[in-house]
Amino acid sequence: MIRVLLVDDHALIRVGFRLVLESAGGIEVVGEAGDGRAALEQTAALRPDVVLMDVRMPRLDGIGATRRLVEAAPGVRVLILTTFDLDEYAFAALRAGASGFLLKDAAPADLVGAVRTVAGGEAVVSPRVTRRMLELFAHRLPAPGEAPRPDGLDPRLAELTPRELEVLHRLAGARSNAEIAAELFLSEATVKTHVARVLAKLGVRDRVHAVVLAYETGLVRPTLG
């Protein structure tokens, strides 16, 4: 069973999500919270697999709650509820550690699928969408410096080999494993191994968070039009 905590300051929304999720099978709603602070308390007490988190709430908003939650309970996945797919809140949520975002008017099947996806360790947003969001809201990133050099890597990239840096750069360009394999003249199996090592060394949850880190470190520069 996938254990889910619902966090939204509107009780009717929580009721609707509960009905959808519990009718799907294999998902149990273990608790509810009406604000970010209550979400942290409920997460500590109930240890859900997935937290379905609203953004705009009293006492502590969803972005702040997500940041604290992923630090305190790294095994818990956060799925953010948002109104627009390319807005500042969704972007801020990804940087805070959320595993994806979902539109509030999503179809029931999409809600169920998103919960199952993040529970399985994947992100509910493609690296391509993440890249676009980073370009739209690049002003919120640290100012990128010169391209990383072997003698001057950001500490977060220092453990990567030259080949792994190449792979990370292409991940940030929203390349698939097949595209990376073609560009670097490698097999897809080898690329998959490199990607797994990159994620492990960087301590990031998935490809989406690797993209965010690549921009934050200046490995990739936003291309604003």
mmCIF file of C-alpha atoms in Angstrom:
data_model
loop_
_atom_site.group_PDB
_atom_site.id
_atom_site.type_symbol
_atom_site.label_atom_id
_atom_site.label_comp_id
_atom_site.label_asym_id
_atom_site.label_seq_id
_atom_site.Cartn_x
_atom_site.Cartn_y
_atom_site.Cartn_z
ATOM 1 C CA MET A 1 0.000 0.000 0.000
ATOM 2 C CA ILE A 2 1.142 3.548 -0.777
ATOM 3 C CA ARG A 3 0.574 5.721 2.289
ATOM 4 C CA VAL A 4 -0.510 9.275 1.452
ATOM 5 C CA LEU A 5 -0.871 12.421 3.547
ATOM 6 C CA LEU A 6 -3.212 15.104 2.165
ATOM 7 C CA VAL A 7 -2.248 18.719 2.890
ATOM 8 C CA ASP A 8 -4.620 21.494 1.828
ATOM 9 C CA ASP A 9 -6.364 24.260 3.738
ATOM 10 C CA HIS A 10 -9.676 23.481 2.029
ATOM 11 C CA ALA A 11 -11.450 20.511 3.616
ATOM 12 C CA LEU A 12 -13.612 19.848 0.552
ATOM 13 C CA ILE A 13 -10.530 19.486 -1.649
ATOM 14 C CA ARG A 14 -9.067 16.968 0.787
ATOM 15 C CA VAL A 15 -12.335 15.020 0.759
ATOM 16 C CA GLY A 16 -12.311 14.884 -3.032
ATOM 17 C CA PHE A 17 -8.709 13.695 -3.211
ATOM 18 C CA ARG A 18 -9.344 11.088 -0.530
ATOM 19 C CA LEU A 19 -12.286 9.642 -2.455
ATOM 20 C CA VAL A 20 -10.280 9.447 -5.675
ATOM 21 C CA LEU A 21 -7.178 7.908 -4.126
ATOM 22 C CA GLU A 22 -8.860 5.371 -1.882
ATOM 23 C CA SER A 23 -11.085 4.142 -4.706
ATOM 24 C CA ALA A 24 -8.044 3.402 -6.870
ATOM 25 C CA GLY A 25 -6.725 0.454 -4.873
ATOM 26 C CA GLY A 26 -3.244 0.116 -3.447
ATOM 27 C CA ILE A 27 -3.353 3.621 -1.922
ATOM 28 C CA GLU A 28 -4.263 4.509 1.652
ATOM 29 C CA VAL A 29 -4.820 8.071 2.880
ATOM 30 C CA VAL A 30 -3.298 7.913 6.359
ATOM 31 C CA GLY A 31 -3.946 11.512 7.405
ATOM 32 C CA GLU A 32 -4.812 15.098 6.538
ATOM 33 C CA ALA A 33 -3.438 18.514 7.423
ATOM 34 C CA GLY A 34 -4.708 22.036 6.830
ATOM 35 C CA ASP A 35 -1.404 23.920 6.884
ATOM 36 C CA GLY A 36 2.341 23.428 6.540
ATOM 37 C CA ARG A 37 3.140 23.111 10.230
ATOM 38 C CA ALA A 38 0.485 20.466 10.710
ATOM 39 C CA ALA A 39 1.904 18.693 7.646
ATOM 40 C CA LEU A 40 5.325 18.441 9.319
ATOM 41 C CA GLU A 41 3.770 17.114 12.524
ATOM 42 C CA GLN A 42 1.644 14.577 10.662
ATOM 43 C CA THR A 43 4.582 13.442 8.545
ATOM 44 C CA ALA A 44 6.700 12.819 11.635
ATOM 45 C CA ALA A 45 3.878 10.888 13.297
ATOM 46 C CA LEU A 46 2.518 8.922 10.342
ATOM 47 C CA ARG A 47 5.542 8.480 8.029
ATOM 48 C CA PRO A 48 3.614 8.537 4.734
ATOM 49 C CA ASP A 49 5.240 7.555 1.459
ATOM 50 C CA VAL A 50 3.820 10.559 -0.405
ATOM 51 C CA VAL A 51 2.665 13.975 0.773
ATOM 52 C CA LEU A 52 0.195 15.711 -1.531
ATOM 53 C CA MET A 53 0.989 19.349 -0.707
ATOM 54 C CA ASP A 54 -0.866 22.562 -1.480
ATOM 55 C CA VAL A 55 1.247 25.723 -1.901
ATOM 56 C CA ARG A 56 -0.746 28.602 -0.432
ATOM 57 C CA MET A 57 -1.661 27.789 3.170
ATOM 58 C CA PRO A 58 -1.691 29.568 6.532
ATOM 59 C CA ARG A 59 1.045 29.372 9.196
ATOM 60 C CA LEU A 60 3.577 27.731 6.844
ATOM 61 C CA ASP A 61 3.189 27.556 3.074
ATOM 62 C CA GLY A 62 3.815 24.486 0.952
ATOM 63 C CA ILE A 63 7.263 25.590 -0.233
ATOM 64 C CA GLY A 64 8.601 26.082 3.279
ATOM 65 C CA ALA A 65 6.954 22.892 4.466
ATOM 66 C CA THR A 66 8.460 20.941 1.562
ATOM 67 C CA ARG A 67 11.953 22.241 2.292
ATOM 68 C CA ARG A 68 11.737 21.235 5.948
ATOM 69 C CA LEU A 69 10.039 17.952 5.207
ATOM 70 C CA VAL A 70 12.633 16.621 2.741
ATOM 71 C CA GLU A 71 15.409 17.519 5.191
ATOM 72 C CA ALA A 72 13.714 15.833 8.134
ATOM 73 C CA ALA A 73 12.270 12.841 6.265
ATOM 74 C CA PRO A 74 14.322 12.243 3.089
ATOM 75 C CA GLY A 75 12.439 9.051 2.287
ATOM 76 C CA VAL A 76 9.111 10.867 1.938
ATOM 77 C CA ARG A 77 8.130 12.171 -1.501
ATOM 78 C CA VAL A 78 6.296 15.468 -1.958
ATOM 79 C CA LEU A 79 3.866 16.107 -4.793
ATOM 80 C CA ILE A 80 2.904 19.788 -5.069
ATOM 81 C CA LEU A 81 -0.570 20.959 -6.049
ATOM 82 C CA THR A 82 -0.532 24.054 -8.226
ATOM 83 C CA THR A 83 -2.840 26.054 -10.481
ATOM 84 C CA PHE A 84 -0.457 26.645 -13.397
ATOM 85 C CA ASP A 85 2.127 24.200 -14.682
ATOM 86 C CA LEU A 86 4.809 26.828 -15.333
ATOM 87 C CA ASP A 87 4.490 29.180 -12.396
ATOM 88 C CA GLU A 88 6.911 30.412 -9.746
ATOM 89 C CA TYR A 89 5.401 28.219 -7.075
ATOM 90 C CA ALA A 90 5.937 25.003 -9.008
ATOM 91 C CA PHE A 91 9.507 26.089 -9.753
ATOM 92 C CA ALA A 92 10.191 26.974 -6.113
ATOM 93 C CA ALA A 93 8.737 23.625 -5.049
ATOM 94 C CA LEU A 94 11.159 21.711 -7.257
ATOM 95 C CA ARG A 95 14.088 23.649 -5.824
ATOM 96 C CA ALA A 96 12.789 22.931 -2.325
ATOM 97 C CA GLY A 97 12.903 19.191 -3.042
ATOM 98 C CA ALA A 98 9.475 18.242 -4.345
ATOM 99 C CA SER A 99 9.359 15.269 -6.685
ATOM 100 C CA GLY A 100 6.923 16.966 -9.009
ATOM 101 C CA PHE A 101 3.794 19.014 -9.292
ATOM 102 C CA LEU A 102 0.234 18.360 -10.307
ATOM 103 C CA LEU A 103 -2.448 20.728 -11.509
ATOM 104 C CA LYS A 104 -5.401 21.035 -9.151
ATOM 105 C CA ASP A 105 -7.818 20.338 -11.989
ATOM 106 C CA ALA A 106 -6.042 17.129 -12.989
ATOM 107 C CA ALA A 107 -8.187 14.166 -13.947
ATOM 108 C CA PRO A 108 -8.619 11.479 -11.262
ATOM 109 C CA ALA A 109 -6.523 9.005 -13.259
ATOM 110 C CA ASP A 110 -3.700 11.555 -13.483
ATOM 111 C CA LEU A 111 -3.794 12.120 -9.722
ATOM 112 C CA VAL A 112 -3.579 8.398 -9.020
ATOM 113 C CA GLY A 113 -0.828 7.945 -11.605
ATOM 114 C CA ALA A 114 1.195 10.835 -10.173
ATOM 115 C CA VAL A 115 1.043 9.437 -6.644
ATOM 116 C CA ARG A 116 2.160 6.017 -7.858
ATOM 117 C CA THR A 117 4.952 7.527 -9.931
ATOM 118 C CA VAL A 118 6.535 9.546 -7.124
ATOM 119 C CA ALA A 119 6.084 6.657 -4.695
ATOM 120 C CA GLY A 120 8.145 4.589 -7.135
ATOM 121 C CA GLY A 121 11.008 7.068 -7.006
ATOM 122 C CA GLU A 122 10.398 8.989 -10.206
ATOM 123 C CA ALA A 123 9.498 12.624 -10.849
ATOM 124 C CA VAL A 124 6.132 13.855 -12.082
ATOM 125 C CA VAL A 125 7.594 16.478 -14.391
ATOM 126 C CA SER A 126 9.937 15.961 -17.299
ATOM 127 C CA PRO A 127 13.480 17.376 -17.421
ATOM 128 C CA ARG A 128 12.347 19.295 -20.506
ATOM 129 C CA VAL A 129 9.642 21.105 -18.518
ATOM 130 C CA THR A 130 12.123 21.681 -15.690
ATOM 131 C CA ARG A 131 14.570 23.260 -18.093
ATOM 132 C CA ARG A 132 11.875 25.603 -19.390
ATOM 133 C CA MET A 133 10.931 26.581 -15.846
ATOM 134 C CA LEU A 134 14.558 27.272 -14.995
ATOM 135 C CA GLU A 135 14.828 29.558 -17.982
ATOM 136 C CA LEU A 136 11.624 31.383 -17.089
ATOM 137 C CA PHE A 137 12.613 31.926 -13.463
ATOM 138 C CA ALA A 138 16.398 32.018 -13.796
ATOM 139 C CA HIS A 139 16.532 35.227 -11.759
ATOM 140 C CA ARG A 140 15.930 33.073 -8.690
ATOM 141 C CA LEU A 141 19.074 31.035 -9.310
ATOM 142 C CA PRO A 142 22.541 32.005 -8.079
ATOM 143 C CA ALA A 143 24.350 34.048 -10.736
ATOM 144 C CA PRO A 144 26.140 31.490 -12.943
ATOM 145 C CA GLY A 145 29.895 31.834 -13.146
ATOM 146 C CA GLU A 146 32.255 30.622 -15.797
ATOM 147 C CA ALA A 147 31.812 27.087 -17.085
ATOM 148 C CA PRO A 148 33.275 24.621 -14.546
ATOM 149 C CA ARG A 149 36.932 23.783 -15.081
ATOM 150 C CA PRO A 150 38.829 20.719 -13.803
ATOM 151 C CA ASP A 151 40.593 22.955 -11.250
ATOM 152 C CA GLY A 152 37.544 24.924 -10.195
ATOM 153 C CA LEU A 153 34.442 22.755 -9.921
ATOM 154 C CA ASP A 154 31.582 23.618 -7.669
ATOM 155 C CA PRO A 155 32.009 21.373 -4.599
ATOM 156 C CA ARG A 156 28.768 19.589 -5.464
ATOM 157 C CA LEU A 157 30.278 18.494 -8.789
ATOM 158 C CA ALA A 158 33.794 17.719 -7.611
ATOM 159 C CA GLU A 159 33.255 13.959 -7.279
ATOM 160 C CA LEU A 160 32.024 13.517 -10.842
ATOM 161 C CA THR A 161 34.364 12.147 -13.478
ATOM 162 C CA PRO A 162 34.786 14.048 -16.767
ATOM 163 C CA ARG A 163 32.438 11.564 -18.446
ATOM 164 C CA GLU A 164 29.832 11.961 -15.709
ATOM 165 C CA LEU A 165 30.029 15.751 -16.113
ATOM 166 C CA GLU A 166 29.337 15.290 -19.820
ATOM 167 C CA VAL A 167 26.330 13.137 -18.993
ATOM 168 C CA LEU A 168 25.029 15.656 -16.450
ATOM 169 C CA HIS A 169 25.399 18.484 -18.962
ATOM 170 C CA ARG A 170 23.278 16.556 -21.427
ATOM 171 C CA LEU A 171 20.721 15.649 -18.781
ATOM 172 C CA ALA A 172 20.343 19.385 -18.199
ATOM 173 C CA GLY A 173 19.717 19.734 -21.910
ATOM 174 C CA ALA A 174 16.729 17.396 -21.522
ATOM 175 C CA ARG A 175 18.371 14.613 -23.513
ATOM 176 C CA SER A 176 17.033 11.084 -23.194
ATOM 177 C CA ASN A 177 19.358 8.157 -22.512
ATOM 178 C CA ALA A 178 19.192 7.241 -26.190
ATOM 179 C CA GLU A 179 20.142 10.771 -27.261
ATOM 180 C CA ILE A 180 23.020 10.895 -24.790
ATOM 181 C CA ALA A 181 24.245 7.522 -26.015
ATOM 182 C CA ALA A 182 24.251 8.738 -29.622
ATOM 183 C CA GLU A 183 26.057 11.984 -28.797
ATOM 184 C CA LEU A 184 28.748 10.339 -26.654
ATOM 185 C CA PHE A 185 29.059 7.144 -28.745
ATOM 186 C CA LEU A 186 28.057 4.927 -25.839
ATOM 187 C CA SER A 187 25.515 2.167 -25.345
ATOM 188 C CA GLU A 188 22.251 3.038 -23.619
ATOM 189 C CA ALA A 189 23.131 0.585 -20.837
ATOM 190 C CA THR A 190 26.377 2.459 -20.202
ATOM 191 C CA VAL A 191 24.543 5.787 -20.161
ATOM 192 C CA LYS A 192 22.017 4.399 -17.694
ATOM 193 C CA THR A 193 24.903 3.379 -15.413
ATOM 194 C CA HIS A 194 26.479 6.838 -15.691
ATOM 195 C CA VAL A 195 23.152 8.524 -14.905
ATOM 196 C CA ALA A 196 22.683 6.343 -11.815
ATOM 197 C CA ARG A 197 26.185 7.223 -10.612
ATOM 198 C CA VAL A 198 25.599 10.936 -11.214
ATOM 199 C CA LEU A 199 22.383 10.884 -9.183
ATOM 200 C CA ALA A 200 24.050 8.933 -6.368
ATOM 201 C CA LYS A 201 27.130 11.152 -6.169
ATOM 202 C CA LEU A 202 25.093 14.346 -6.231
ATOM 203 C CA GLY A 203 22.623 13.006 -3.695
ATOM 204 C CA VAL A 204 19.640 14.016 -5.819
ATOM 205 C CA ARG A 205 16.403 12.099 -6.082
ATOM 206 C CA ASP A 206 15.935 11.935 -9.847
ATOM 207 C CA ARG A 207 16.853 13.427 -13.223
ATOM 208 C CA VAL A 208 14.725 16.511 -12.594
ATOM 209 C CA HIS A 209 16.696 17.476 -9.491
ATOM 210 C CA ALA A 210 19.935 16.803 -11.376
ATOM 211 C CA VAL A 211 18.790 19.386 -13.932
ATOM 212 C CA VAL A 212 18.100 21.931 -11.184
ATOM 213 C CA LEU A 213 21.539 21.359 -9.669
ATOM 214 C CA ALA A 214 23.269 21.679 -13.041
ATOM 215 C CA TYR A 215 21.787 25.163 -13.407
ATOM 216 C CA GLU A 216 22.441 26.139 -9.797
ATOM 217 C CA THR A 217 26.126 25.279 -10.069
ATOM 218 C CA GLY A 218 26.592 27.136 -13.344
ATOM 219 C CA LEU A 219 27.370 23.961 -15.284
ATOM 220 C CA VAL A 220 24.582 25.012 -17.630
ATOM 221 C CA ARG A 221 23.602 28.622 -18.297
ATOM 222 C CA PRO A 222 19.965 29.693 -18.702
ATOM 223 C CA THR A 223 19.199 30.820 -22.231
ATOM 224 C CA LEU A 224 16.727 33.635 -21.787
ATOM 225 C CA GLY A 225 15.043 35.159 -24.783
#
